[in-house]
Amino acid sequence: MDYAHSDRGAGAVMDRPVTAKILIAGGFGVGKTTMVGAISEIRPLRTEEVLTDRSVGVDDTAGVDAKATTTVAMDFGRITLEDNLILYLFGTPGQQRFWFMWDELAVGAVGAVVLADVRRLADCFPAVDYFEDRGTPFIVAVNRFDGAEHKAAEDVRIALDLDDHVPLVMCDVRHRESAKRVLITMVEHVLGAAPAR
Amino acid sequence: MTAKDRWLDGEAGPVVRPYTLTRGRTRPRGDSLDLIVVLEATGVPERRRARLGPEHRRLLALCRRPITFADLASEVDLPIGVVRVLVDDLRDENLVRALKPTPAGDAPDELVLRKLLHGLRAL
């Protein structure tokens, strides 16, 4: 048990948890909250958003100072695993104005799951681009919605112009087992153990 | 009922604006704390002139057992940025210390990843 490191190198480490985080990204309404809720103990967490001119036209900012902030809820879940290891899931809003949150969250993350909806594949382009640019390991998980047309994984891969090494899985994140499979695929990918597709 | 009473109900939200708790500061002074960093109380006695508010004390009490920054923020139900400033005060006073989540302080090492994989499979 020498992996819990203190910045002072002191004392017993027995009840100090070891922590890891995985980001759940994707467009609005793609199932991020559902996935976090299906697999983890969901908890309230608020962050602040600075309302800048980028928000004009989206939010009514009339009469508000240029640097006003508003609080936004984040999808935040915790999974306590054996050996005092805690995995945190952070679901981040897909819109560009929330990217300041991603910058902070991506540091030290195991990786990211980009949730995609075949009816609105373009919604996950920004997330795919973001993690590619940043070099954050990620997988794409296509959330199958009832009534959505069935698309072959290969077609989705082509539509997203996804590199061959990026795993792409089909899932139904309402189900715990499916959400768990997605996370396992994510970690396997980072460990380099996952097959390319 | 005075005009004041009418406005200060539960629906109106907290009576104290969040950044009043931080005395107007919006940025932490030190290094930015990762959300999954583990915090714990140092057990060092508080200096008399430490000027801790009730929120500082609440956070400090929660840090008696190791707790992650995200769990701490969730527990006190204050925005992350506010908690960050308050925790920074506690660190300045040497009342709370931050433990690095991984040896490198960035991506988890292979041992943690293997434990994570094993743990997820066992769920």
CSV table of C-alpha atoms in Angstrom, one decimal:
chain,number,residue,atom,x,y,z
A,1,MET,CA,0.0,0.0,0.0
A,2,ASP,CA,2.6,2.6,-1.0
A,3,TYR,CA,0.6,4.3,-3.7
A,4,ALA,CA,-1.1,6.8,-1.4
A,5,HIS,CA,1.4,9.5,-1.4
A,6,SER,CA,1.4,12.4,1.0
A,7,ASP,CA,3.1,15.6,0.2
A,8,ARG,CA,4.7,15.3,3.6
A,9,GLY,CA,5.5,11.6,3.3
A,10,ALA,CA,4.1,11.1,6.8
A,11,GLY,CA,1.9,8.8,8.8
A,12,ALA,CA,-0.4,5.9,8.3
A,13,VAL,CA,-2.1,5.7,4.9
A,14,MET,CA,-4.7,3.1,5.8
A,15,ASP,CA,-7.8,5.2,5.6
A,16,ARG,CA,-6.6,7.6,3.0
A,17,PRO,CA,-8.4,6.7,-0.2
A,18,VAL,CA,-6.7,6.5,-3.6
A,19,THR,CA,-8.7,8.4,-6.1
A,20,ALA,CA,-9.2,8.3,-9.9
A,21,LYS,CA,-11.5,10.2,-12.2
A,22,ILE,CA,-13.2,9.5,-15.5
A,23,LEU,CA,-14.9,12.2,-17.6
A,24,ILE,CA,-18.2,11.5,-19.2
A,25,ALA,CA,-18.6,13.9,-22.1
A,26,GLY,CA,-21.0,14.3,-25.0
A,27,GLY,CA,-23.8,16.5,-26.3
A,28,PHE,CA,-26.8,17.7,-24.4
A,29,GLY,CA,-29.3,15.0,-23.5
A,30,VAL,CA,-27.1,12.2,-24.7
A,31,GLY,CA,-27.4,10.3,-21.4
A,32,LYS,CA,-24.5,11.6,-19.2
A,33,THR,CA,-26.6,12.0,-16.1
A,34,THR,CA,-28.3,8.6,-16.8
A,35,MET,CA,-25.0,6.9,-17.0
A,36,VAL,CA,-23.5,8.5,-13.9
A,37,GLY,CA,-26.7,7.5,-12.0
A,38,ALA,CA,-26.8,3.9,-13.3
A,39,ILE,CA,-23.3,3.0,-12.1
A,40,SER,CA,-22.5,5.3,-9.2
A,41,GLU,CA,-23.7,7.0,-6.1
A,42,ILE,CA,-24.8,10.4,-7.6
A,43,ARG,CA,-24.0,13.5,-5.5
A,44,PRO,CA,-24.8,17.2,-5.9
A,45,LEU,CA,-21.9,19.4,-7.0
A,46,ARG,CA,-22.1,22.9,-8.1
A,47,THR,CA,-19.6,25.0,-10.1
A,48,GLU,CA,-19.6,28.5,-11.3
A,49,GLU,CA,-19.9,29.6,-14.8
A,50,VAL,CA,-18.6,33.1,-15.8
A,51,LEU,CA,-21.2,34.7,-18.1
A,52,THR,CA,-19.3,36.3,-20.8
A,53,ASP,CA,-20.3,37.7,-24.2
A,54,ARG,CA,-20.4,34.1,-25.4
A,55,SER,CA,-23.6,33.6,-23.5
A,56,VAL,CA,-25.3,36.6,-25.0
A,57,GLY,CA,-28.2,35.4,-27.0
A,58,VAL,CA,-28.4,32.2,-25.0
A,59,ASP,CA,-29.0,33.6,-21.5
A,60,ASP,CA,-30.7,36.8,-20.8
A,61,THR,CA,-27.8,38.9,-19.5
A,62,ALA,CA,-29.4,42.3,-19.8
A,63,GLY,CA,-28.5,44.4,-16.9
A,64,VAL,CA,-25.9,42.0,-15.7
A,65,ASP,CA,-22.3,43.1,-15.3
A,66,ALA,CA,-19.8,41.7,-17.8
A,67,LYS,CA,-18.2,39.4,-15.3
A,68,ALA,CA,-21.3,37.9,-13.6
A,69,THR,CA,-21.3,34.3,-12.6
A,70,THR,CA,-24.0,31.8,-12.2
A,71,THR,CA,-23.8,28.3,-10.6
A,72,VAL,CA,-24.4,25.2,-12.7
A,73,ALA,CA,-24.9,21.7,-11.5
A,74,MET,CA,-22.4,19.1,-12.6
A,75,ASP,CA,-23.1,15.4,-13.0
A,76,PHE,CA,-20.9,13.9,-10.3
A,77,GLY,CA,-20.8,10.3,-9.1
A,78,ARG,CA,-18.7,8.2,-6.8
A,79,ILE,CA,-18.0,4.5,-7.0
A,80,THR,CA,-16.2,3.0,-4.0
A,81,LEU,CA,-14.2,0.0,-5.1
A,82,GLU,CA,-12.1,-2.4,-3.0
A,83,ASP,CA,-8.8,-1.5,-1.5
A,84,ASN,CA,-10.1,2.0,-0.6
A,85,LEU,CA,-10.0,3.0,-4.2
A,86,ILE,CA,-12.6,5.6,-5.2
A,87,LEU,CA,-13.5,6.3,-8.8
A,88,TYR,CA,-15.2,9.6,-9.5
A,89,LEU,CA,-17.3,10.3,-12.6
A,90,PHE,CA,-17.7,13.8,-13.8
A,91,GLY,CA,-20.2,14.5,-16.5
A,92,THR,CA,-19.5,17.8,-18.3
A,93,PRO,CA,-21.9,19.8,-20.4
A,94,GLY,CA,-21.1,19.5,-24.1
A,95,GLN,CA,-21.5,23.1,-25.0
A,96,GLN,CA,-18.3,25.0,-25.8
A,97,ARG,CA,-19.0,27.5,-23.0
A,98,PHE,CA,-18.4,24.8,-20.5
A,99,TRP,CA,-14.9,23.9,-21.7
A,100,PHE,CA,-13.3,25.8,-18.9
A,101,MET,CA,-14.5,23.0,-16.7
A,102,TRP,CA,-13.1,20.3,-19.0
A,103,ASP,CA,-9.6,21.9,-18.9
A,104,GLU,CA,-9.6,21.5,-15.1
A,105,LEU,CA,-11.2,18.1,-15.0
A,106,ALA,CA,-9.0,16.5,-17.7
A,107,VAL,CA,-5.8,17.0,-15.7
A,108,GLY,CA,-5.0,13.7,-14.0
A,109,ALA,CA,-8.0,11.9,-15.5
A,110,VAL,CA,-7.8,8.2,-16.4
A,111,GLY,CA,-9.6,9.2,-19.6
A,112,ALA,CA,-12.9,10.1,-21.0
A,113,VAL,CA,-16.0,8.4,-22.3
A,114,VAL,CA,-17.6,10.4,-25.2
A,115,LEU,CA,-21.3,9.4,-25.3
A,116,ALA,CA,-22.8,9.6,-28.7
A,117,ASP,CA,-26.4,9.5,-30.0
A,118,VAL,CA,-26.7,8.2,-33.6
A,119,ARG,CA,-29.5,10.6,-34.2
A,120,ARG,CA,-27.3,13.5,-33.4
A,121,LEU,CA,-23.7,12.3,-34.0
A,122,ALA,CA,-22.4,15.8,-34.7
A,123,ASP,CA,-23.1,16.8,-31.1
A,124,CYS,CA,-20.1,14.8,-29.9
A,125,PHE,CA,-17.7,16.2,-32.5
A,126,PRO,CA,-16.5,19.0,-30.1
A,127,ALA,CA,-15.7,16.4,-27.4
A,128,VAL,CA,-13.9,14.1,-29.8
A,129,ASP,CA,-11.8,17.0,-31.1
A,130,TYR,CA,-11.1,18.2,-27.6
A,131,PHE,CA,-9.8,15.0,-26.3
A,132,GLU,CA,-7.8,14.3,-29.5
A,133,ASP,CA,-6.2,17.7,-29.3
A,134,ARG,CA,-5.4,17.3,-25.6
A,135,GLY,CA,-4.1,13.8,-25.9
A,136,THR,CA,-6.5,12.5,-23.3
A,137,PRO,CA,-7.3,8.8,-23.8
A,138,PHE,CA,-11.0,8.4,-24.7
A,139,ILE,CA,-13.5,5.9,-26.1
A,140,VAL,CA,-16.7,6.5,-27.9
A,141,ALA,CA,-19.8,4.9,-26.4
A,142,VAL,CA,-22.9,5.0,-28.7
A,143,ASN,CA,-25.9,5.1,-26.4
A,144,ARG,CA,-28.8,3.2,-28.0
A,145,PHE,CA,-32.0,5.0,-27.6
A,146,ASP,CA,-35.4,3.3,-28.0
A,147,GLY,CA,-36.7,3.9,-31.5
A,148,ALA,CA,-33.4,5.3,-32.8
A,149,GLU,CA,-32.3,3.8,-36.1
A,150,HIS,CA,-29.8,1.1,-35.7
A,151,LYS,CA,-26.4,2.0,-37.1
A,152,ALA,CA,-23.4,-0.3,-37.5
A,153,ALA,CA,-20.4,0.6,-35.3
A,154,GLU,CA,-18.3,0.9,-38.5
A,155,ASP,CA,-20.6,3.5,-39.9
A,156,VAL,CA,-20.4,5.5,-36.7
A,157,ARG,CA,-16.6,5.3,-36.8
A,158,ILE,CA,-16.6,6.6,-40.3
A,159,ALA,CA,-19.1,9.4,-39.5
A,160,LEU,CA,-16.9,10.5,-36.6
A,161,ASP,CA,-13.7,10.1,-38.6
A,162,LEU,CA,-12.4,8.2,-35.6
A,163,ASP,CA,-8.9,6.8,-35.4
A,164,ASP,CA,-8.7,3.0,-35.5
A,165,HIS,CA,-7.1,2.8,-32.1
A,166,VAL,CA,-10.0,4.5,-30.4
A,167,PRO,CA,-12.4,1.9,-29.1
A,168,LEU,CA,-16.1,2.3,-30.1
A,169,VAL,CA,-18.7,0.4,-28.1
A,170,MET,CA,-22.5,0.2,-28.2
A,171,CYS,CA,-24.2,0.7,-24.9
A,172,ASP,CA,-27.5,1.4,-23.1
A,173,VAL,CA,-26.4,3.5,-20.2
A,174,ARG,CA,-29.7,3.1,-18.4
A,175,HIS,CA,-28.4,-0.3,-17.4
A,176,ARG,CA,-25.7,-0.7,-14.8
A,177,GLU,CA,-24.0,-3.6,-16.5
A,178,SER,CA,-23.8,-1.7,-19.8
A,179,ALA,CA,-22.4,1.4,-18.1
A,180,LYS,CA,-19.9,-0.8,-16.2
A,181,ARG,CA,-18.8,-2.4,-19.5
A,182,VAL,CA,-18.2,1.1,-20.9
A,183,LEU,CA,-16.0,2.1,-18.0
A,184,ILE,CA,-14.1,-1.2,-18.1
A,185,THR,CA,-13.4,-0.7,-21.9
A,186,MET,CA,-12.2,2.8,-21.0
A,187,VAL,CA,-9.7,1.6,-18.4
A,188,GLU,CA,-8.6,-1.4,-20.6
A,189,HIS,CA,-7.9,1.1,-23.4
A,190,VAL,CA,-5.7,3.2,-21.2
A,191,LEU,CA,-3.8,0.1,-20.1
A,192,GLY,CA,-3.3,-0.7,-23.7
A,193,ALA,CA,-5.0,-4.0,-23.2
A,194,ALA,CA,-8.1,-3.4,-25.3
A,195,PRO,CA,-8.5,-4.6,-28.8
A,196,ALA,CA,-8.7,-1.7,-31.3
A,197,ARG,CA,-12.4,-2.3,-31.9
B,1,MET,CA,-44.5,40.9,8.0
B,2,THR,CA,-41.9,43.4,6.9
B,3,ALA,CA,-40.7,43.7,3.3
B,4,LYS,CA,-37.5,42.1,4.3
B,5,ASP,CA,-39.1,38.9,5.6
B,6,ARG,CA,-41.0,38.4,2.4
B,7,TRP,CA,-37.8,38.1,0.4
B,8,LEU,CA,-35.8,35.9,2.6
B,9,ASP,CA,-37.6,32.5,2.3
B,10,GLY,CA,-36.1,29.2,1.3
B,11,GLU,CA,-37.0,29.7,-2.4
B,12,ALA,CA,-34.9,32.9,-2.5
B,13,GLY,CA,-31.8,30.8,-2.0
B,14,PRO,CA,-29.0,31.3,0.5
B,15,VAL,CA,-29.2,34.7,2.4
B,16,VAL,CA,-25.5,35.1,2.2
B,17,ARG,CA,-24.1,35.4,-1.3
B,18,PRO,CA,-21.5,32.7,-1.8
B,19,TYR,CA,-18.5,35.0,-2.3
B,20,THR,CA,-19.3,36.9,0.9
B,21,LEU,CA,-18.0,33.8,2.6
B,22,THR,CA,-14.6,34.3,0.9
B,23,ARG,CA,-14.5,38.0,1.6
B,24,GLY,CA,-14.9,38.7,-2.1
B,25,ARG,CA,-12.0,36.6,-3.2
B,26,THR,CA,-12.8,34.5,-6.3
B,27,ARG,CA,-9.4,32.9,-7.0
B,28,PRO,CA,-7.4,30.7,-4.7
B,29,ARG,CA,-3.9,32.0,-3.9
B,30,GLY,CA,-2.0,28.8,-4.3
B,31,ASP,CA,-1.9,25.9,-6.7
B,32,SER,CA,-5.3,24.9,-8.0
B,33,LEU,CA,-6.7,21.9,-6.2
B,34,ASP,CA,-7.8,19.0,-8.3
B,35,LEU,CA,-11.3,17.8,-7.5
B,36,ILE,CA,-10.1,14.4,-6.6
B,37,VAL,CA,-7.3,15.4,-4.4
B,38,VAL,CA,-7.5,14.0,-0.8
B,39,LEU,CA,-7.6,16.6,2.0
B,40,GLU,CA,-7.0,15.9,5.6
B,41,ALA,CA,-6.7,18.0,8.8
B,42,THR,CA,-3.2,18.3,10.0
B,43,GLY,CA,-4.2,18.4,13.7
B,44,VAL,CA,-2.1,21.6,14.2
B,45,PRO,CA,-3.7,23.9,16.7
B,46,GLU,CA,-5.4,26.9,15.3
B,47,ARG,CA,-3.6,30.2,15.7
B,48,ARG,CA,-5.7,32.8,17.7
B,49,ARG,CA,-5.6,35.3,14.8
B,50,ALA,CA,-6.6,32.8,12.1
B,51,ARG,CA,-9.9,34.6,11.5
B,52,LEU,CA,-11.8,31.4,10.6
B,53,GLY,CA,-15.5,31.7,9.8
B,54,PRO,CA,-18.2,29.1,10.4
B,55,GLU,CA,-17.7,27.7,6.9
B,56,HIS,CA,-14.0,27.3,7.5
B,57,ARG,CA,-14.8,25.4,10.7
B,58,ARG,CA,-17.3,23.2,9.0
B,59,LEU,CA,-14.8,22.3,6.3
B,60,LEU,CA,-12.1,21.7,8.9
B,61,ALA,CA,-14.3,19.4,10.8
B,62,LEU,CA,-15.1,17.4,7.7
B,63,CYS,CA,-11.4,17.1,7.0
B,64,ARG,CA,-10.7,15.2,10.2
B,65,ARG,CA,-11.1,12.1,8.1
B,66,PRO,CA,-9.5,12.1,4.7
B,67,ILE,CA,-11.9,13.4,2.2
B,68,THR,CA,-11.7,14.4,-1.5
B,69,PHE,CA,-12.1,18.0,-2.5
B,70,ALA,CA,-15.2,17.1,-4.6
B,71,ASP,CA,-16.8,15.3,-1.8
B,72,LEU,CA,-16.1,18.2,0.5
B,73,ALA,CA,-17.7,20.7,-1.9
B,74,SER,CA,-20.7,18.3,-2.3
B,75,GLU,CA,-21.0,17.9,1.5
B,76,VAL,CA,-21.2,21.6,2.2
B,77,ASP,CA,-23.2,22.3,-0.9
B,78,LEU,CA,-21.2,25.4,-1.9
B,79,PRO,CA,-19.9,26.0,-5.4
B,80,ILE,CA,-16.5,24.5,-6.1
B,81,GLY,CA,-14.8,27.9,-6.5
B,82,VAL,CA,-16.0,29.1,-3.1
B,83,VAL,CA,-14.8,25.9,-1.3
B,84,ARG,CA,-11.5,26.2,-3.1
B,85,VAL,CA,-10.8,29.6,-1.7
B,86,LEU,CA,-11.9,28.5,1.8
B,87,VAL,CA,-9.7,25.4,1.7
B,88,ASP,CA,-6.8,27.5,0.6
B,89,ASP,CA,-7.2,29.6,3.8
B,90,LEU,CA,-7.1,26.4,5.8
B,91,ARG,CA,-4.0,25.3,4.0
B,92,ASP,CA,-2.4,28.7,4.5
B,93,GLU,CA,-3.0,28.3,8.2
B,94,ASN,CA,-1.5,24.8,8.0
B,95,LEU,CA,-4.7,23.3,9.3
B,96,VAL,CA,-5.4,21.2,6.3
B,97,ARG,CA,-3.0,19.5,3.9
B,98,ALA,CA,-3.6,18.1,0.4
B,99,LEU,CA,-2.4,14.6,-0.4
B,100,LYS,CA,-1.4,14.0,-4.0
B,101,PRO,CA,-3.7,11.6,-5.8
B,102,THR,CA,-0.9,9.8,-7.6
B,103,PRO,CA,2.8,9.8,-7.2
B,104,ALA,CA,3.3,11.9,-10.4
B,105,GLY,CA,0.4,14.2,-9.5
B,106,ASP,CA,-1.0,13.7,-13.0
B,107,ALA,CA,-2.3,10.6,-14.7
B,108,PRO,CA,-2.8,7.6,-12.5
B,109,ASP,CA,0.0,5.1,-12.6
B,110,GLU,CA,-0.4,1.5,-13.8
B,111,LEU,CA,-0.8,0.0,-10.4
B,112,VAL,CA,-3.8,2.3,-9.7
B,113,LEU,CA,-5.2,1.5,-13.2
B,114,ARG,CA,-4.9,-2.2,-12.6
B,115,LYS,CA,-6.7,-1.9,-9.3
B,116,LEU,CA,-9.3,0.2,-10.9
B,117,LEU,CA,-9.9,-2.4,-13.6
B,118,HIS,CA,-10.1,-5.2,-11.1
B,119,GLY,CA,-12.4,-3.2,-8.9
B,120,LEU,CA,-14.8,-2.4,-11.8
B,121,ARG,CA,-14.9,-6.0,-12.9
B,122,ALA,CA,-15.8,-7.0,-9.4
B,123,LEU,CA,-18.7,-4.6,-9.2
